[in-house]
């Protein structure tokens, strides 16, 4: 038995009229985007002098799931790992030593890989500023 | 500089939009009707997807009609997701799987995988399915025929606003106590990496001692894609994902609830990674999206309206796993309204959050969404479309606002019983003023439900980001066990 209770066509028309502005708005809105860097749009979007803790939080949230000291040995349950040359990013010295690579790889969006969430503009800017300031960290005291 | 792929995104979106409009116009001009997020679409086309054959049902008064695709038809939470109602369970047993264990809808008798033929033991495959009670008076006699492994007891009396005995074969239509669960085990294969991790480990229970009163509790894990041991060791495993008291089963399916939940907003998609959820603190997999508040509304046939007021934890902190009163100074409100019929739906949502900058600042979010269900009109076109467009703003640490634009669209084709093919695209520009921060993701996959409670969902996912070097592909598959 089919559920079809036939209705007046004007109700369908109302649905179309609702969907039309959705599609139009999508097209219009998607046709343009910004052309400035976050630094230019809002210089105060992130701290001028980021701390290592702020950097470490980003690394922990976006990188450490793969870049662990135990990568490759399946310690974390049934986790297989990435390539054998995976560099851990679990310690202060790891992060400081690879800071330029971290900035470059996240800036060009090659990391995080696959469809894992990329870093936000704020996170990228924060990493850039931290490196530009000499990468202050407990394991890398400022000169 | 934007990659060609990202520059093409608006064109793709425009084409999709045009296709949706064209389809909408076509349906408007052809025939009347009536849609939906994916499964509700598939249920909406025939009454016997959610009931045994209705026979000669008396038409209830408008206030008691449930002829719509409300989330609350299949889920205890009127906002959708989590524990299923008896109607949702019946759909999962009769319509969704390859092998049905409740009588399969008549229109699906010959929609099995080629070569399998008719084989469900629960389906008589004669001229008609068994009929249930036609009215409340007849329903009482069906109480003795209830045999349900996951639900116990039944409140005294029958009301026109609750499911009746006999309309879902032997399932308990309105139990005093029920349990359920959702368990998802994920596998991710990408260039240079393979991950296996638990995505969801939820156990639901609902206490419903008398009509109009329900206590829902959902306890789950915070799944970590770094693996099983990290998930088990996580400080939020387990935690109250939902815990609220609700008065419901009122005319026009009106309800009010209070406790911890995720506010009703937009399409509550099964895929929590979609940007329409993640960009606006609505990712249902995360404990930090849970708020403490009150929500009231109605989900009638077919208009719906839901409004909530809530308090929440700082955006930068995670609320306590058990203490649902662990909130900070900020507050929020959300509204969700629209029309859900059997062949189409349309809705709009708005959500405002107000909180100090050091708790995450203010956010404003607005959404338009809808769906169309061609399958309702043509039995040989098992298609469903759904889409959402979100815009909004949030405050950066500086106090300045960033403006967002996010879109989602999905098409589903239920090729055979238990086999749904899907194509989905979501796109986000997290800051309309900033260059090179957009990304789009196209998914192509299949959901295969061999037996009730066992679904395999596999997808190829193609990500294109603003810098060409970042484009990537992976293969994601999850085993979803549910009951």
Short mmCIF file of C-alpha atoms in Angstrom, two decimals, chain A residues 7-71:
data_model
loop_
_atom_site.label_atom_id
_atom_site.label_comp_id
_atom_site.label_asym_id
_atom_site.label_seq_id
_atom_site.Cartn_x
_atom_site.Cartn_y
_atom_site.Cartn_z
CA UNK A 7 -1.70 17.10 -2.41
CA UNK A 8 -2.19 20.30 -4.23
CA UNK A 9 0.73 21.18 -6.51
CA UNK A 10 1.01 24.65 -5.05
CA UNK A 11 2.50 23.12 -1.93
CA UNK A 12 5.32 21.70 -4.02
CA UNK A 13 5.75 25.07 -5.57
CA UNK A 14 6.17 26.59 -2.16
CA UNK A 15 8.93 24.11 -1.44
CA UNK A 16 10.65 25.07 -4.64
CA UNK A 17 10.37 28.71 -3.80
CA UNK A 18 12.10 27.96 -0.54
CA UNK A 19 14.90 26.00 -2.12
CA UNK A 20 15.51 28.53 -4.82
CA UNK A 21 16.92 31.23 -2.56
CA UNK A 22 19.10 28.62 -0.87
CA UNK A 23 20.69 27.72 -4.17
CA UNK A 24 20.97 31.30 -5.30
CA UNK A 25 22.53 32.39 -2.03
CA UNK A 26 25.03 29.55 -2.30
CA UNK A 27 26.05 30.54 -5.77
CA UNK A 28 26.39 34.21 -4.97
CA UNK A 29 28.21 33.71 -1.73
CA UNK A 30 30.60 31.14 -3.13
CA UNK A 31 31.72 33.29 -5.99
CA UNK A 32 34.06 35.45 -3.99
CA UNK A 33 36.47 35.05 -1.15
CA UNK A 34 39.01 37.11 0.66
CA UNK A 35 42.36 38.03 -0.78
CA UNK A 36 44.29 39.04 2.30
CA UNK A 37 46.37 37.13 4.78
CA UNK A 38 45.12 36.80 8.31
CA UNK A 39 48.05 38.93 9.46
CA UNK A 40 46.74 41.78 7.31
CA UNK A 41 43.08 41.27 8.17
CA UNK A 42 43.55 41.09 11.90
CA UNK A 43 47.09 41.46 13.27
CA UNK A 44 45.80 40.75 16.74
CA UNK A 45 44.08 37.52 15.80
CA UNK A 46 46.78 35.61 17.66
CA UNK A 47 49.35 36.60 20.23
CA UNK A 48 52.35 38.56 19.01
CA UNK A 49 54.62 36.42 21.15
CA UNK A 50 53.17 32.93 21.24
CA UNK A 51 54.23 30.63 24.02
CA UNK A 52 55.44 27.09 23.65
CA UNK A 53 52.32 25.89 25.44
CA UNK A 54 50.17 27.41 22.70
CA UNK A 55 52.29 25.78 20.05
CA UNK A 56 52.31 22.47 21.84
CA UNK A 57 48.52 22.50 22.06
CA UNK A 58 48.25 22.81 18.29
CA UNK A 59 50.80 20.08 17.69
CA UNK A 60 49.05 17.83 20.18
CA UNK A 61 45.64 18.32 18.59
CA UNK A 62 46.61 18.14 14.95
CA UNK A 63 49.87 16.17 14.66
CA UNK A 64 50.57 13.82 17.55
CA UNK A 65 47.89 11.33 16.59
CA UNK A 66 50.38 10.08 14.01
CA UNK A 67 53.67 11.69 15.07
CA UNK A 68 54.09 9.76 18.29
CA UNK A 69 57.23 8.25 19.71
CA UNK A 70 55.61 4.88 19.32
CA UNK A 71 54.58 5.29 15.73
#
